[in-house]
mmCIF file of C-alpha atoms in Angstrom:
data_model
loop_
_atom_site.group_PDB
_atom_site.id
_atom_site.type_symbol
_atom_site.label_atom_id
_atom_site.label_comp_id
_atom_site.label_asym_id
_atom_site.label_seq_id
_atom_site.Cartn_x
_atom_site.Cartn_y
_atom_site.Cartn_z
ATOM 1 C CA UNK A 939 0.048 -8.986 8.430
ATOM 2 C CA UNK A 940 2.189 -7.252 5.934
ATOM 3 C CA UNK A 941 5.929 -7.932 6.135
ATOM 4 C CA UNK A 942 6.597 -4.198 5.803
ATOM 5 C CA UNK A 943 5.467 -3.760 9.422
ATOM 6 C CA UNK A 944 8.201 -6.075 10.688
ATOM 7 C CA UNK A 945 11.553 -4.470 11.408
ATOM 8 C CA UNK A 946 14.787 -5.598 9.868
ATOM 9 C CA UNK A 947 17.033 -7.658 12.137
ATOM 10 C CA UNK A 948 18.230 -5.350 14.925
ATOM 11 C CA UNK A 949 21.463 -6.237 16.724
ATOM 12 C CA UNK A 950 22.946 -4.686 19.864
ATOM 13 C CA UNK A 951 25.407 -5.538 22.626
ATOM 14 C CA UNK A 952 24.156 -5.995 26.196
ATOM 15 C CA UNK A 953 27.581 -4.832 27.412
ATOM 16 C CA UNK A 954 27.563 -1.602 25.374
ATOM 17 C CA UNK A 955 24.686 0.828 25.804
ATOM 18 C CA UNK A 956 26.193 3.374 23.427
ATOM 19 C CA UNK A 957 25.930 6.064 26.135
ATOM 20 C CA UNK A 958 28.496 7.510 28.537
ATOM 21 C CA UNK A 959 26.701 10.327 30.337
ATOM 22 C CA UNK A 960 22.996 9.481 30.132
ATOM 23 C CA UNK A 961 20.784 6.493 30.755
ATOM 24 C CA UNK A 962 21.068 3.808 33.418
ATOM 25 C CA UNK A 963 24.112 1.664 34.053
ATOM 26 C CA UNK A 964 23.444 -2.046 33.504
ATOM 27 C CA UNK A 965 26.871 -3.404 34.365
ATOM 28 C CA UNK A 966 25.350 -4.976 37.489
ATOM 29 C CA UNK A 967 23.079 -7.265 35.442
ATOM 30 C CA UNK A 968 24.242 -10.883 35.343
ATOM 31 C CA UNK A 969 25.007 -11.373 31.652
ATOM 32 C CA UNK A 970 24.842 -15.177 31.573
ATOM 33 C CA UNK A 971 21.453 -15.220 33.314
ATOM 34 C CA UNK A 972 20.131 -12.669 30.853
ATOM 35 C CA UNK A 973 21.409 -14.582 27.806
ATOM 36 C CA UNK A 974 20.043 -17.872 29.151
ATOM 37 C CA UNK A 975 16.645 -16.275 29.766
ATOM 38 C CA UNK A 976 16.479 -14.933 26.202
ATOM 39 C CA UNK A 977 17.371 -18.323 24.704
ATOM 40 C CA UNK A 978 15.275 -20.362 27.147
ATOM 41 C CA UNK A 979 12.591 -22.763 25.826
ATOM 42 C CA UNK A 980 9.911 -20.764 27.664
ATOM 43 C CA UNK A 981 10.897 -17.501 25.980
ATOM 44 C CA UNK A 982 11.287 -19.058 22.530
ATOM 45 C CA UNK A 983 7.937 -20.851 22.789
ATOM 46 C CA UNK A 984 6.191 -17.618 23.717
ATOM 47 C CA UNK A 985 7.723 -15.980 20.642
ATOM 48 C CA UNK A 986 6.933 -18.851 18.261
ATOM 49 C CA UNK A 987 3.279 -18.911 19.367
ATOM 50 C CA UNK A 988 2.936 -15.157 18.800
ATOM 51 C CA UNK A 989 2.403 -14.303 22.452
ATOM 52 C CA UNK A 990 5.310 -12.010 23.296
ATOM 53 C CA UNK A 991 3.687 -8.578 23.171
ATOM 54 C CA UNK A 992 4.998 -5.106 23.878
ATOM 55 C CA UNK A 993 3.309 -1.804 24.710
ATOM 56 C CA UNK A 994 3.725 1.866 23.921
ATOM 57 C CA UNK A 995 5.751 3.142 26.865
ATOM 58 C CA UNK A 996 6.535 1.360 30.138
ATOM 59 C CA UNK A 997 3.766 3.055 32.146
ATOM 60 C CA UNK A 998 1.288 0.253 31.474
ATOM 61 C CA UNK A 999 3.546 -2.431 32.945
ATOM 62 C CA UNK A 1000 4.576 -0.167 35.813
ATOM 63 C CA UNK A 1001 0.928 0.213 36.760
ATOM 64 C CA UNK A 1002 -0.460 -3.228 35.986
ATOM 65 C CA UNK A 1003 2.509 -5.589 35.982
ATOM 66 C CA UNK A 1004 4.373 -7.543 33.335
ATOM 67 C CA UNK A 1005 1.140 -8.878 31.810
ATOM 68 C CA UNK A 1006 -1.454 -6.039 31.815
ATOM 69 C CA UNK A 1007 -5.221 -6.655 31.586
ATOM 70 C CA UNK A 1008 -7.163 -5.837 28.429
ATOM 71 C CA UNK A 1009 -9.232 -3.197 30.250
ATOM 72 C CA UNK A 1010 -8.305 -1.145 33.302
ATOM 73 C CA UNK A 1011 -10.182 1.420 35.391
ATOM 74 C CA UNK A 1012 -8.067 4.287 36.676
ATOM 75 C CA UNK A 1013 -8.611 5.975 40.023
ATOM 76 C CA UNK A 1014 -10.335 8.902 38.349
ATOM 77 C CA UNK A 1015 -12.924 6.494 36.938
ATOM 78 C CA UNK A 1016 -11.576 6.593 33.397
ATOM 79 C CA UNK A 1017 -11.708 3.232 31.625
ATOM 80 C CA UNK A 1018 -8.726 2.442 29.445
ATOM 81 C CA UNK A 1019 -8.749 -0.352 26.892
ATOM 82 C CA UNK A 1020 -5.217 -1.675 26.749
ATOM 83 C CA UNK A 1021 -3.975 -3.306 23.574
ATOM 84 C CA UNK A 1022 -0.389 -4.194 22.672
ATOM 85 C CA UNK A 1023 1.595 -2.174 20.181
ATOM 86 C CA UNK A 1024 4.263 -4.714 19.294
ATOM 87 C CA UNK A 1025 4.907 -8.414 18.890
ATOM 88 C CA UNK A 1026 8.383 -9.945 19.065
ATOM 89 C CA UNK A 1027 8.784 -12.355 16.140
ATOM 90 C CA UNK A 1028 12.461 -13.247 16.569
ATOM 91 C CA UNK A 1029 14.907 -13.022 19.488
ATOM 92 C CA UNK A 1030 18.254 -14.632 20.268
ATOM 93 C CA UNK A 1031 21.460 -13.877 22.155
ATOM 94 C CA UNK A 1032 25.045 -15.110 21.886
ATOM 95 C CA UNK A 1033 27.129 -16.097 24.896
ATOM 96 C CA UNK A 1034 29.027 -12.799 24.758
ATOM 97 C CA UNK A 1035 25.794 -10.757 24.945
ATOM 98 C CA UNK A 1036 25.051 -9.905 21.303
ATOM 99 C CA UNK A 1037 21.248 -9.745 20.995
ATOM 100 C CA UNK A 1038 19.380 -9.965 17.673
ATOM 101 C CA UNK A 1039 15.651 -9.438 17.311
ATOM 102 C CA UNK A 1040 12.843 -8.429 14.981
ATOM 103 C CA UNK A 1041 9.604 -6.779 16.052
ATOM 104 C CA UNK A 1042 6.226 -6.475 14.351
ATOM 105 C CA UNK A 1043 4.089 -3.338 14.706
ATOM 106 C CA UNK A 1044 0.492 -4.389 15.299
ATOM 107 C CA UNK A 1045 -2.530 -2.770 13.652
ATOM 108 C CA UNK A 1046 -3.831 -1.412 16.946
ATOM 109 C CA UNK A 1047 -4.147 2.259 17.979
ATOM 110 C CA UNK A 1048 -0.947 1.965 20.026
ATOM 111 C CA UNK A 1049 0.783 0.003 17.280
ATOM 112 C CA UNK A 1050 -0.098 2.544 14.599
ATOM 113 C CA UNK A 1051 1.210 5.368 16.774
ATOM 114 C CA UNK A 1052 4.445 3.509 17.554
ATOM 115 C CA UNK A 1053 4.881 2.623 13.880
ATOM 116 C CA UNK A 1054 4.671 6.277 12.849
ATOM 117 C CA UNK A 1055 7.267 7.151 15.484
ATOM 118 C CA UNK A 1056 9.527 4.353 14.278
ATOM 119 C CA UNK A 1057 9.306 5.485 10.633
ATOM 120 C CA UNK A 1058 10.105 9.022 11.770
ATOM 121 C CA UNK A 1059 13.176 7.647 13.622
ATOM 122 C CA UNK A 1060 11.788 8.781 16.975
ATOM 123 C CA UNK A 1061 12.381 6.459 19.925
ATOM 124 C CA UNK A 1062 13.231 2.774 20.024
ATOM 125 C CA UNK A 1063 12.688 -0.585 21.689
ATOM 126 C CA UNK A 1064 13.201 -1.360 25.357
ATOM 127 C CA UNK A 1065 13.257 -4.845 26.902
ATOM 128 C CA UNK A 1066 10.790 -5.341 29.723
ATOM 129 C CA UNK A 1067 12.084 -7.931 32.217
ATOM 130 C CA UNK A 1068 11.176 -8.937 35.702
ATOM 131 C CA UNK A 1069 14.191 -9.558 37.914
ATOM 132 C CA UNK A 1070 15.448 -10.213 41.411
ATOM 133 C CA UNK A 1071 18.160 -8.284 43.205
ATOM 134 C CA UNK A 1072 20.694 -10.355 45.101
ATOM 135 C CA UNK A 1073 23.335 -8.380 47.007
ATOM 136 C CA UNK A 1074 23.248 -5.568 44.467
ATOM 137 C CA UNK A 1075 23.449 -7.842 41.451
ATOM 138 C CA UNK A 1076 20.436 -8.100 39.140
ATOM 139 C CA UNK A 1077 19.258 -11.458 37.824
ATOM 140 C CA UNK A 1078 16.531 -11.308 35.126
ATOM 141 C CA UNK A 1079 13.767 -13.858 35.763
ATOM 142 C CA UNK A 1080 10.927 -13.176 33.291
ATOM 143 C CA UNK A 1081 11.186 -11.983 29.707
ATOM 144 C CA UNK A 1082 8.231 -9.716 28.935
ATOM 145 C CA UNK A 1083 9.091 -8.592 25.405
ATOM 146 C CA UNK A 1084 9.889 -5.165 23.978
ATOM 147 C CA UNK A 1085 8.092 -1.900 24.674
ATOM 148 C CA UNK A 1086 8.408 1.179 22.476
ATOM 149 C CA UNK A 1087 9.839 4.206 24.302
ATOM 150 C CA UNK A 1088 11.065 7.635 23.262
ATOM 151 C CA UNK A 1089 14.453 7.311 24.997
ATOM 152 C CA UNK A 1090 15.801 3.772 24.844
ATOM 153 C CA UNK A 1091 18.718 2.941 27.141
ATOM 154 C CA UNK A 1092 20.631 0.987 24.500
ATOM 155 C CA UNK A 1093 21.296 3.335 21.581
ATOM 156 C CA UNK A 1094 22.373 0.698 19.069
ATOM 157 C CA UNK A 1095 19.268 -1.376 19.663
ATOM 158 C CA UNK A 1096 16.810 1.338 19.135
ATOM 159 C CA UNK A 1097 16.019 -1.185 22.077
ATOM 160 C CA UNK A 1098 16.396 -2.572 25.636
ATOM 161 C CA UNK A 1099 16.167 -3.225 29.241
ATOM 162 C CA UNK A 1100 14.476 -3.777 32.516
ATOM 163 C CA UNK A 1101 12.194 -0.794 31.923
ATOM 164 C CA UNK A 1102 15.295 0.815 30.458
ATOM 165 C CA UNK A 1103 14.291 4.412 29.801
ATOM 166 C CA UNK A 1104 17.321 6.629 29.370
ATOM 167 C CA UNK A 1105 15.880 9.169 31.804
ATOM 168 C CA UNK A 1106 16.436 8.001 35.405
ATOM 169 C CA UNK A 1107 13.073 7.519 37.108
ATOM 170 C CA UNK A 1108 12.660 7.977 40.879
ATOM 171 C CA UNK A 1109 9.726 6.385 42.680
ATOM 172 C CA UNK A 1110 6.695 7.450 40.690
ATOM 173 C CA UNK A 1111 3.429 8.046 42.435
ATOM 174 C CA UNK A 1112 0.680 5.798 41.070
ATOM 175 C CA UNK A 1113 -1.717 8.692 40.551
ATOM 176 C CA UNK A 1114 0.841 10.541 38.454
ATOM 177 C CA UNK A 1115 1.408 7.443 36.361
ATOM 178 C CA UNK A 1116 -2.316 7.009 35.797
ATOM 179 C CA UNK A 1117 -2.759 10.627 34.743
ATOM 180 C CA UNK A 1118 0.175 10.247 32.379
ATOM 181 C CA UNK A 1119 -1.267 7.024 30.985
ATOM 182 C CA UNK A 1120 -4.706 8.559 30.416
ATOM 183 C CA UNK A 1121 -3.239 11.569 28.643
ATOM 184 C CA UNK A 1122 -1.003 9.342 26.536
ATOM 185 C CA UNK A 1123 -3.940 7.245 25.357
ATOM 186 C CA UNK A 1124 -5.972 10.362 24.554
ATOM 187 C CA UNK A 1125 -3.050 11.655 22.510
ATOM 188 C CA UNK A 1126 -2.667 8.334 20.687
ATOM 189 C CA UNK A 1127 -6.340 8.188 19.732
ATOM 190 C CA UNK A 1128 -6.377 11.831 18.617
ATOM 191 C CA UNK A 1129 -3.268 11.282 16.526
ATOM 192 C CA UNK A 1130 -4.704 8.143 14.940
ATOM 193 C CA UNK A 1131 -8.001 9.905 14.225
ATOM 194 C CA UNK A 1132 -6.213 12.814 12.552
ATOM 195 C CA UNK A 1133 -4.196 10.343 10.480
ATOM 196 C CA UNK A 1134 -7.404 8.542 9.535
ATOM 197 C CA UNK A 1135 -9.032 11.803 8.404
ATOM 198 C CA UNK A 1136 -5.992 12.651 6.297
ATOM 199 C CA UNK A 1137 -5.920 9.219 4.678
ATOM 200 C CA UNK A 1138 -9.688 9.317 4.093
ATOM 201 C CA UNK A 1139 -9.490 12.741 2.433
ATOM 202 C CA UNK A 1140 -6.626 11.597 0.207
ATOM 203 C CA UNK A 1141 -8.510 8.433 -0.709
ATOM 204 C CA UNK A 1142 -11.643 10.408 -1.552
ATOM 205 C CA UNK A 1143 -9.633 12.746 -3.780
ATOM 206 C CA UNK A 1144 -8.159 9.773 -5.625
ATOM 207 C CA UNK A 1145 -11.610 8.248 -6.053
ATOM 208 C CA UNK A 1146 -12.991 11.554 -7.358
ATOM 209 C CA UNK A 1147 -10.124 11.858 -9.840
ATOM 210 C CA UNK A 1148 -10.679 8.286 -10.983
ATOM 211 C CA UNK A 1149 -14.406 8.895 -11.483
ATOM 212 C CA UNK A 1150 -13.674 12.069 -13.444
ATOM 213 C CA UNK A 1151 -11.219 10.229 -15.700
ATOM 214 C CA UNK A 1152 -13.745 7.454 -16.265
ATOM 215 C CA UNK A 1153 -16.432 10.047 -17.122
ATOM 216 C CA UNK A 1154 -14.132 11.770 -19.616
ATOM 217 C CA UNK A 1155 -13.244 8.426 -21.185
ATOM 218 C CA UNK A 1156 -16.925 7.470 -21.461
ATOM 219 C CA UNK A 1157 -17.779 10.834 -23.031
ATOM 220 C CA UNK A 1158 -14.989 10.442 -25.578
ATOM 221 C CA UNK A 1159 -16.126 6.902 -26.307
ATOM 222 C CA UNK A 1160 -19.729 8.074 -26.778
ATOM 223 C CA UNK A 1161 -18.647 10.921 -29.091
ATOM 224 C CA UNK A 1162 -16.598 8.501 -31.190
ATOM 225 C CA UNK A 1163 -19.546 6.119 -31.363
ATOM 226 C CA UNK A 1164 -21.895 8.890 -32.542
ATOM 227 C CA UNK A 1165 -19.391 10.020 -35.178
ATOM 228 C CA UNK A 1166 -19.107 6.469 -36.509
ATOM 229 C CA UNK A 1167 -22.892 6.100 -36.610
ATOM 230 C CA UNK A 1168 -23.165 9.384 -38.499
ATOM 231 C CA UNK A 1169 -20.638 8.229 -41.097
ATOM 232 C CA UNK A 1170 -22.403 4.891 -41.523
ATOM 233 C CA UNK A 1171 -25.767 6.630 -41.964
ATOM 234 C CA UNK A 1172 -24.343 9.041 -44.544
ATOM 235 C CA UNK A 1173 -22.797 6.137 -46.445
ATOM 236 C CA UNK A 1174 -26.171 4.375 -46.473
ATOM 237 C CA UNK A 1175 -27.940 7.470 -47.858
ATOM 238 C CA UNK A 1176 -25.279 7.908 -50.549
ATOM 239 C CA UNK A 1177 -25.650 4.318 -51.730
ATOM 240 C CA UNK A 1178 -29.432 4.800 -52.151
ATOM 241 C CA UNK A 1179 -28.974 7.658 -54.674
ATOM 242 C CA UNK A 1180 -27.807 7.575 -58.297
ATOM 243 C CA UNK A 1181 -24.109 8.091 -58.503
ATOM 244 C CA UNK A 1182 -23.094 11.566 -59.645
ATOM 245 C CA UNK A 1183 -20.457 12.405 -62.227
ATOM 246 C CA UNK A 1184 -19.009 15.454 -63.855
ATOM 247 C CA UNK A 1185 -20.543 16.983 -67.033
ATOM 248 C CA UNK A 1186 -17.424 16.149 -69.064
ATOM 249 C CA UNK A 1187 -17.702 12.456 -68.194
ATOM 250 C CA UNK A 1188 -21.406 12.509 -69.014
ATOM 251 C CA UNK A 1189 -20.756 14.183 -72.420
ATOM 252 C CA UNK A 1190 -18.005 11.714 -73.251
ATOM 253 C CA UNK A 1191 -20.201 8.725 -72.405
ATOM 254 C CA UNK A 1192 -23.053 10.210 -74.493
ATOM 255 C CA UNK A 1193 -20.809 10.615 -77.525
ATOM 256 C CA UNK A 1194 -19.578 7.062 -77.156
ATOM 257 C CA UNK A 1195 -23.180 5.848 -77.060
ATOM 258 C CA UNK A 1196 -24.167 7.854 -80.168
ATOM 259 C CA UNK A 1197 -21.147 6.638 -82.108
ATOM 260 C CA UNK A 1198 -21.915 3.077 -81.192
ATOM 261 C CA UNK A 1199 -25.573 3.518 -82.236
ATOM 262 C CA UNK A 1200 -24.590 5.058 -85.555
ATOM 263 C CA UNK A 1201 -22.254 2.188 -86.338
ATOM 264 C CA UNK A 1202 -24.989 -0.304 -85.576
ATOM 265 C CA UNK A 1203 -27.480 1.362 -87.950
ATOM 266 C CA UNK A 1204 -24.954 1.456 -90.795
ATOM 267 C CA UNK A 1205 -24.242 -2.218 -90.476
ATOM 268 C CA UNK A 1206 -27.970 -3.144 -90.647
ATOM 269 C CA UNK A 1207 -28.747 -1.304 -93.985
ATOM 270 C CA UNK A 1208 -28.759 -3.534 -97.232
ATOM 271 C CA UNK A 1209 -25.880 -2.894 -99.573
ATOM 272 C CA UNK A 1210 -26.750 -1.686 -103.234
ATOM 273 C CA UNK A 1211 -25.387 -3.997 -106.044
ATOM 274 C CA UNK A 1212 -25.360 -3.315 -109.862
ATOM 275 C CA UNK A 1213 -27.962 -5.358 -111.877
ATOM 276 C CA UNK A 1214 -26.609 -7.103 -114.923
ATOM 277 C CA UNK A 1215 -28.953 -6.749 -118.018
ATOM 278 C CA UNK A 1216 -29.033 -9.757 -120.195
ATOM 279 C CA UNK A 1217 -29.594 -9.174 -123.839
ATOM 280 C CA UNK A 1218 -28.641 -6.549 -126.279
ATOM 281 C CA UNK A 1219 -27.663 -6.317 -129.840
ATOM 282 C CA UNK A 1220 -25.353 -9.160 -129.746
ATOM 283 C CA UNK A 1221 -26.720 -11.345 -126.956
ATOM 284 C CA UNK A 1222 -30.497 -11.151 -127.320
ATOM 285 C CA UNK A 1223 -32.562 -14.198 -127.015
#
């Protein structure tokens, strides 16, 4: 899984929800019990083994409990395949209630939808805990992980608590919850499908542009190859013919040849020498 789908370290204070007029008061939650539960060996082992999952919205846990089934059949006969949206990869708490955590968005339909919301800065994380109420004081007993909700109770977390939606929820009829869940899943799948179509169209456009660029490059390469072959062929034809030269060069070379020939003939002729006549009036034998 890519690290880009894991959030940065998120820190918030269990004693400070960041709200004054909205959300649900959690001052009645026993802080030490909550901190001990977060840091407990059971919770940390679940995280280290990759088993602390979260869901998109709290409706799934409200209908099917802290650990929902993989497939559920609603009263209207609709079958819903339930897959987690999140995985907690790091979680700790200090004694004074400062919680730090990191969450991974899974590559599931719910996870993709939650991830888009997160990148758009819509919604946040909400801790899902089971608890017991003793004389009006709440003691968390089971740590179920983080769900992704549109209105988190703890503003600074973009996270937290005990099905901590900021909107107060009265007793919700099961049928209403199921209808809401079915509609939510339909919306998630439609949104993911639309996103898939958009990504596919963009990918196809990129592929088409790449193919066009490759075609243009191949055409240019082929044209260059043909031009080179043409030049090589012309050079071959030129080398097979007698070399040409201007008339002036030809005339000059002809004159040089004639001059050289004339000089050669002159040097081969016998030279005429005067013949001395012996005899005469005074030297006759």
